[in-house]
Coordinates of C-alpha atoms in Angstrom, one line a residue:
M1 CA 44.2 -44.5 -31.5
D2 CA 45.6 -47.6 -29.7
I3 CA 45.9 -49.4 -33.0
Q4 CA 47.6 -46.5 -34.7
Q5 CA 50.1 -46.3 -31.8
L6 CA 50.8 -50.0 -32.3
M7 CA 51.6 -49.1 -35.9
A8 CA 54.1 -46.5 -34.7
V9 CA 52.3 -43.7 -36.5
D10 CA 54.4 -40.5 -36.4
A11 CA 51.7 -37.8 -36.6
V12 CA 47.9 -37.4 -37.1
A13 CA 46.3 -34.1 -37.8
V14 CA 43.0 -33.4 -36.0
G15 CA 40.1 -33.5 -38.4
P16 CA 36.5 -32.4 -37.9
Y17 CA 35.3 -36.1 -37.6
D18 CA 38.0 -36.8 -35.0
L19 CA 36.3 -34.4 -32.7
T20 CA 33.0 -36.4 -32.5
A21 CA 33.8 -37.7 -29.0
G22 CA 34.8 -34.2 -27.8
I23 CA 38.0 -32.3 -27.7
D24 CA 38.8 -33.4 -24.1
F25 CA 38.9 -37.0 -25.3
L26 CA 41.6 -36.1 -27.9
L27 CA 43.5 -33.9 -25.5
A28 CA 43.6 -36.8 -22.9
A29 CA 45.1 -39.1 -25.6
G30 CA 47.6 -36.4 -26.6
S31 CA 48.8 -36.2 -23.0
K32 CA 49.4 -39.9 -23.1
G33 CA 51.6 -39.7 -26.2
F34 CA 49.2 -39.9 -29.1
P35 CA 50.7 -37.6 -31.8
W36 CA 47.7 -35.3 -32.5
L37 CA 48.6 -32.1 -34.3
S38 CA 46.6 -28.9 -35.0
A39 CA 48.1 -25.5 -35.5
N40 CA 44.7 -23.8 -35.8
I41 CA 42.5 -25.1 -32.9
V42 CA 43.1 -22.4 -30.3
D43 CA 41.8 -21.1 -27.0
R44 CA 40.6 -17.6 -26.1
N45 CA 44.2 -16.4 -26.0
R46 CA 44.9 -17.8 -29.4
A47 CA 47.2 -20.5 -27.9
P48 CA 47.0 -23.9 -29.7
L49 CA 45.3 -26.6 -27.7
F50 CA 47.3 -29.3 -29.5
A51 CA 50.9 -29.4 -30.6
P52 CA 51.0 -27.5 -33.9
S53 CA 53.8 -29.5 -35.3
L54 CA 56.6 -32.0 -34.6
T55 CA 60.0 -32.9 -36.2
I56 CA 61.2 -36.4 -36.9
T57 CA 64.4 -37.6 -38.5
R58 CA 64.3 -40.2 -41.3
S59 CA 67.3 -41.3 -43.5
G60 CA 69.3 -38.5 -41.9
I61 CA 66.7 -35.8 -43.0
D62 CA 64.9 -33.6 -40.4
I63 CA 61.3 -33.6 -41.4
G64 CA 58.8 -31.0 -40.0
I65 CA 55.2 -32.1 -39.9
L66 CA 52.3 -29.6 -39.3
G67 CA 48.6 -30.3 -38.8
L68 CA 45.7 -28.1 -40.0
T69 CA 42.1 -28.7 -39.1
G70 CA 39.3 -28.1 -41.6
S71 CA 36.1 -26.2 -41.0
N72 CA 32.9 -27.5 -39.3
A73 CA 34.9 -28.9 -36.4
P74 CA 32.6 -29.3 -33.3
L75 CA 34.5 -27.2 -30.8
P76 CA 33.4 -26.3 -27.3
Q77 CA 32.9 -22.8 -26.0
G78 CA 36.1 -21.0 -25.4
T79 CA 37.9 -22.5 -28.3
H80 CA 37.7 -21.7 -32.0
L81 CA 39.3 -22.5 -35.4
A82 CA 41.8 -19.8 -36.3
D83 CA 42.3 -18.8 -39.9
W84 CA 45.2 -20.9 -41.3
R85 CA 46.3 -17.8 -43.3
E86 CA 47.1 -16.1 -40.0
I87 CA 48.6 -19.1 -38.3
L88 CA 50.7 -20.7 -41.1
P89 CA 53.4 -18.0 -41.8
R90 CA 55.0 -18.1 -38.4
Q91 CA 54.6 -21.8 -38.0
L92 CA 56.3 -22.4 -41.4
Q93 CA 59.1 -20.0 -40.4
D94 CA 59.8 -22.0 -37.3
L95 CA 59.7 -25.3 -39.1
K96 CA 62.0 -24.2 -41.9
R97 CA 64.6 -23.3 -39.2
S98 CA 64.6 -26.9 -37.8
S99 CA 63.7 -29.0 -40.8
A100 CA 65.0 -29.7 -44.3
M101 CA 61.6 -31.0 -45.4
V102 CA 58.1 -29.7 -44.5
I103 CA 55.0 -31.8 -44.7
I104 CA 51.5 -30.4 -44.0
L105 CA 48.6 -32.7 -42.9
S106 CA 45.4 -30.9 -43.9
S107 CA 41.7 -31.4 -43.7
L108 CA 41.0 -28.0 -45.3
S109 CA 38.9 -27.8 -48.4
S110 CA 40.4 -28.4 -51.9
S111 CA 40.4 -24.8 -52.8
E112 CA 42.1 -23.8 -49.5
N113 CA 44.8 -26.4 -50.0
L114 CA 45.5 -25.1 -53.5
E115 CA 45.6 -21.5 -52.2
M116 CA 48.0 -22.6 -49.5
I117 CA 50.6 -24.2 -51.8
R118 CA 50.4 -21.2 -54.1
L119 CA 51.1 -18.9 -51.2
Y120 CA 53.8 -21.1 -49.6
P121 CA 55.9 -23.0 -52.2
E122 CA 58.3 -24.0 -49.3
I123 CA 55.7 -26.7 -48.4
D124 CA 57.3 -29.9 -49.8
I125 CA 54.5 -32.4 -49.3
L126 CA 50.8 -31.8 -48.7
I127 CA 48.7 -34.8 -47.5
T128 CA 45.0 -33.9 -47.7
A129 CA 41.8 -35.5 -46.3
D130 CA 38.9 -34.7 -48.7
R131 CA 36.3 -37.4 -47.9
S132 CA 34.5 -36.7 -51.3
Q133 CA 37.5 -37.5 -53.5
G134 CA 38.9 -40.9 -52.3
N135 CA 42.4 -41.8 -53.4
I136 CA 44.2 -38.9 -55.1
P137 CA 47.5 -39.9 -57.0
P138 CA 50.3 -37.5 -56.3
T139 CA 50.3 -34.3 -58.3
I140 CA 52.9 -31.6 -58.5
T141 CA 51.7 -28.0 -58.1
G142 CA 54.5 -25.4 -58.0
G143 CA 57.1 -26.8 -55.6
T144 CA 54.6 -29.1 -53.7
L145 CA 53.7 -32.7 -54.0
M146 CA 50.0 -33.2 -53.1
T147 CA 48.2 -36.5 -52.4
Q148 CA 45.8 -38.3 -50.2
T149 CA 44.5 -41.8 -49.4
Q150 CA 40.8 -42.7 -49.2
S151 CA 39.1 -42.3 -45.8
Q152 CA 38.0 -45.0 -43.3
G153 CA 41.1 -47.3 -43.8
R154 CA 40.0 -49.0 -47.0
Y155 CA 43.4 -48.4 -48.6
L156 CA 47.0 -48.1 -47.5
G157 CA 48.7 -45.3 -49.3
Q158 CA 52.5 -45.7 -50.0
L159 CA 54.7 -42.9 -51.1
I160 CA 58.3 -43.6 -51.7
I161 CA 60.6 -40.6 -52.4
N162 CA 64.2 -40.0 -53.4
W163 CA 64.7 -36.5 -52.1
Q164 CA 67.3 -33.9 -51.4
P165 CA 66.8 -30.2 -50.4
G166 CA 66.8 -27.6 -53.1
Y167 CA 65.7 -29.7 -56.0
P168 CA 62.3 -29.6 -57.7
W169 CA 59.9 -32.6 -57.8
G170 CA 59.8 -34.9 -60.8
H171 CA 57.8 -38.1 -61.2
D172 CA 59.7 -41.3 -61.2
L173 CA 59.9 -42.0 -64.9
S174 CA 60.2 -45.8 -64.5
Q175 CA 56.4 -46.0 -64.0
D176 CA 55.7 -44.0 -67.2
Q177 CA 58.3 -46.1 -69.0
A178 CA 56.7 -49.4 -68.0
R179 CA 53.2 -48.1 -69.0
L180 CA 54.4 -47.0 -72.4
Q181 CA 56.3 -50.2 -73.0
Q182 CA 53.1 -52.1 -72.2
Q183 CA 51.1 -50.0 -74.7
L184 CA 53.8 -50.5 -77.3
G185 CA 53.7 -54.3 -76.9
I186 CA 49.9 -54.2 -77.5
I187 CA 50.2 -52.2 -80.7
E188 CA 53.0 -54.4 -82.0
R189 CA 50.9 -57.5 -81.4
R190 CA 48.0 -56.0 -83.3
L191 CA 50.3 -55.1 -86.2
L192 CA 51.6 -58.6 -86.2
R193 CA 48.1 -60.1 -86.4
V194 CA 47.2 -57.7 -89.3
E195 CA 50.4 -58.7 -91.1
R196 CA 49.5 -62.4 -90.8
R197 CA 45.9 -61.8 -92.1
K198 CA 47.2 -60.1 -95.2
N199 CA 48.0 -63.4 -96.8
T200 CA 44.5 -64.9 -96.1
S201 CA 42.1 -61.9 -96.3
T202 CA 41.6 -58.9 -98.5
N203 CA 39.3 -57.3 -95.9
I204 CA 42.1 -55.2 -94.2
D205 CA 41.4 -51.6 -93.3
P206 CA 44.5 -49.6 -94.4
E207 CA 43.5 -46.7 -92.2
Y208 CA 43.5 -49.0 -89.2
I209 CA 47.1 -50.0 -90.0
R210 CA 48.2 -46.4 -90.5
R211 CA 46.7 -45.4 -87.1
L212 CA 48.5 -48.3 -85.4
E213 CA 51.8 -47.2 -87.0
R214 CA 51.3 -43.6 -85.9
E215 CA 50.6 -44.7 -82.4
K216 CA 53.7 -46.9 -82.4
E217 CA 55.8 -44.0 -83.7
E218 CA 54.4 -41.6 -81.0
I219 CA 55.0 -44.1 -78.1
T220 CA 58.5 -44.9 -79.4
K221 CA 59.2 -41.1 -79.4
Q222 CA 58.0 -40.8 -75.8
L223 CA 60.1 -43.7 -74.7
D224 CA 63.2 -42.2 -76.3
G225 CA 62.5 -39.0 -74.4
I226 CA 62.2 -40.8 -71.1
V227 CA 65.5 -42.7 -71.7
A228 CA 67.2 -39.4 -72.6
Q229 CA 65.8 -37.7 -69.4
Q230 CA 66.9 -40.7 -67.3
E231 CA 70.4 -40.4 -68.6
K232 CA 70.5 -36.7 -67.8
M233 CA 69.3 -37.4 -64.2
K234 CA 72.1 -40.0 -63.8
T235 CA 74.7 -37.6 -64.9
G236 CA 73.3 -34.8 -62.7
E237 CA 72.3 -32.6 -65.7
S238 CA 68.7 -32.7 -64.7
P239 CA 68.5 -33.4 -60.9
L240 CA 65.0 -34.0 -59.6
N241 CA 63.4 -35.3 -56.4
R242 CA 61.6 -38.4 -57.6
Y243 CA 58.8 -40.5 -56.2
T244 CA 56.7 -43.6 -56.7
H245 CA 53.3 -44.3 -55.2
S246 CA 50.7 -47.0 -54.8
F247 CA 47.3 -47.5 -53.2
I248 CA 47.0 -50.9 -51.6
G249 CA 43.5 -52.1 -51.1
L250 CA 42.9 -53.7 -47.7
S251 CA 40.7 -56.7 -47.3
S252 CA 39.6 -59.1 -44.5
N253 CA 41.7 -62.0 -46.0
L254 CA 45.0 -60.3 -45.2
Q255 CA 47.0 -61.7 -42.4
N256 CA 46.0 -60.4 -39.0
E257 CA 48.2 -58.7 -36.5
P258 CA 47.2 -60.4 -33.2
R259 CA 47.5 -57.3 -31.0
V260 CA 45.3 -55.3 -33.5
T261 CA 42.8 -58.1 -33.7
D262 CA 42.6 -58.3 -29.9
K263 CA 41.8 -54.5 -29.7
I264 CA 39.2 -54.7 -32.4
N265 CA 37.5 -57.6 -30.6
R266 CA 37.5 -55.6 -27.4
V267 CA 35.8 -52.6 -29.1
K268 CA 33.2 -54.9 -30.7
A269 CA 32.4 -56.5 -27.4
S270 CA 32.1 -53.1 -25.7
I271 CA 29.7 -51.9 -28.5
A272 CA 27.6 -55.1 -28.2
A273 CA 27.4 -54.7 -24.4
S274 CA 26.4 -51.1 -24.7
H275 CA 23.7 -52.0 -27.2
L276 CA 22.4 -54.8 -24.9
R277 CA 22.1 -52.3 -22.0
R278 CA 20.1 -49.9 -24.1
Q279 CA 17.7 -52.7 -25.2
T280 CA 17.2 -53.9 -21.6
G281 CA 17.1 -50.4 -20.1
E282 CA 19.9 -51.2 -17.8
S283 CA 21.9 -48.2 -16.7
P284 CA 25.7 -48.5 -17.4
V285 CA 26.3 -46.5 -14.2
C286 CA 24.8 -49.4 -12.1
K287 CA 26.9 -52.0 -13.8

């Protein structure tokens, strides 16, 4: 949590694994400014224990962010996980009044996430936390863009959007264009090699040539379609909210941030000391 605050993280939804150290631990961090969110962890009176949502402003856009906690969360007596279907309608209503964009941070199951965005198309972005699926490239379902980054900090997920209220999502076509141009270049090089071999070899498969030519024609047609769509987007005939994304693999050879390194070293030293006390039978209370 200290490291994430150094990174100026705006919001973190409480997930089942976050509760391993107990809910009081997270509540104490929240009281000191850590941005835990959960709209569906509630007390006996159905009052949320954490802030359900918050609103930030980026590039002149008010963005509402809401957290939903998935099942199997280890909660103490007197608290429980409310059904998101009962919680979400009112929360979304409040967020839409104060925000132009709505983002949900969810550790619900995949089926529940899909049900949610079918029921509430006003959700603009859904960032999920399914440990079994790893990195999930953005997909558009209805009016919602859904994605996630692999757990345990192995990757940094980057989502860059060009967005304005009221328009539907559309993938940034420049990525598709680059991919198709790369495929076209490969096919053209293969055709060139075949053409050169014609003069020196009779063992040329005509069906192979025809297949390459069909692939070239199909890719060229797709590229023409992308160019036409890009022109429409420029003139406003086909306005879309566009995005690009990348998953950046993190490794130990990246440049360190001194403050982060210091905190990691302190945690490691604390773990080592605790392990030593257990081995020697020394009570940490007497230390």
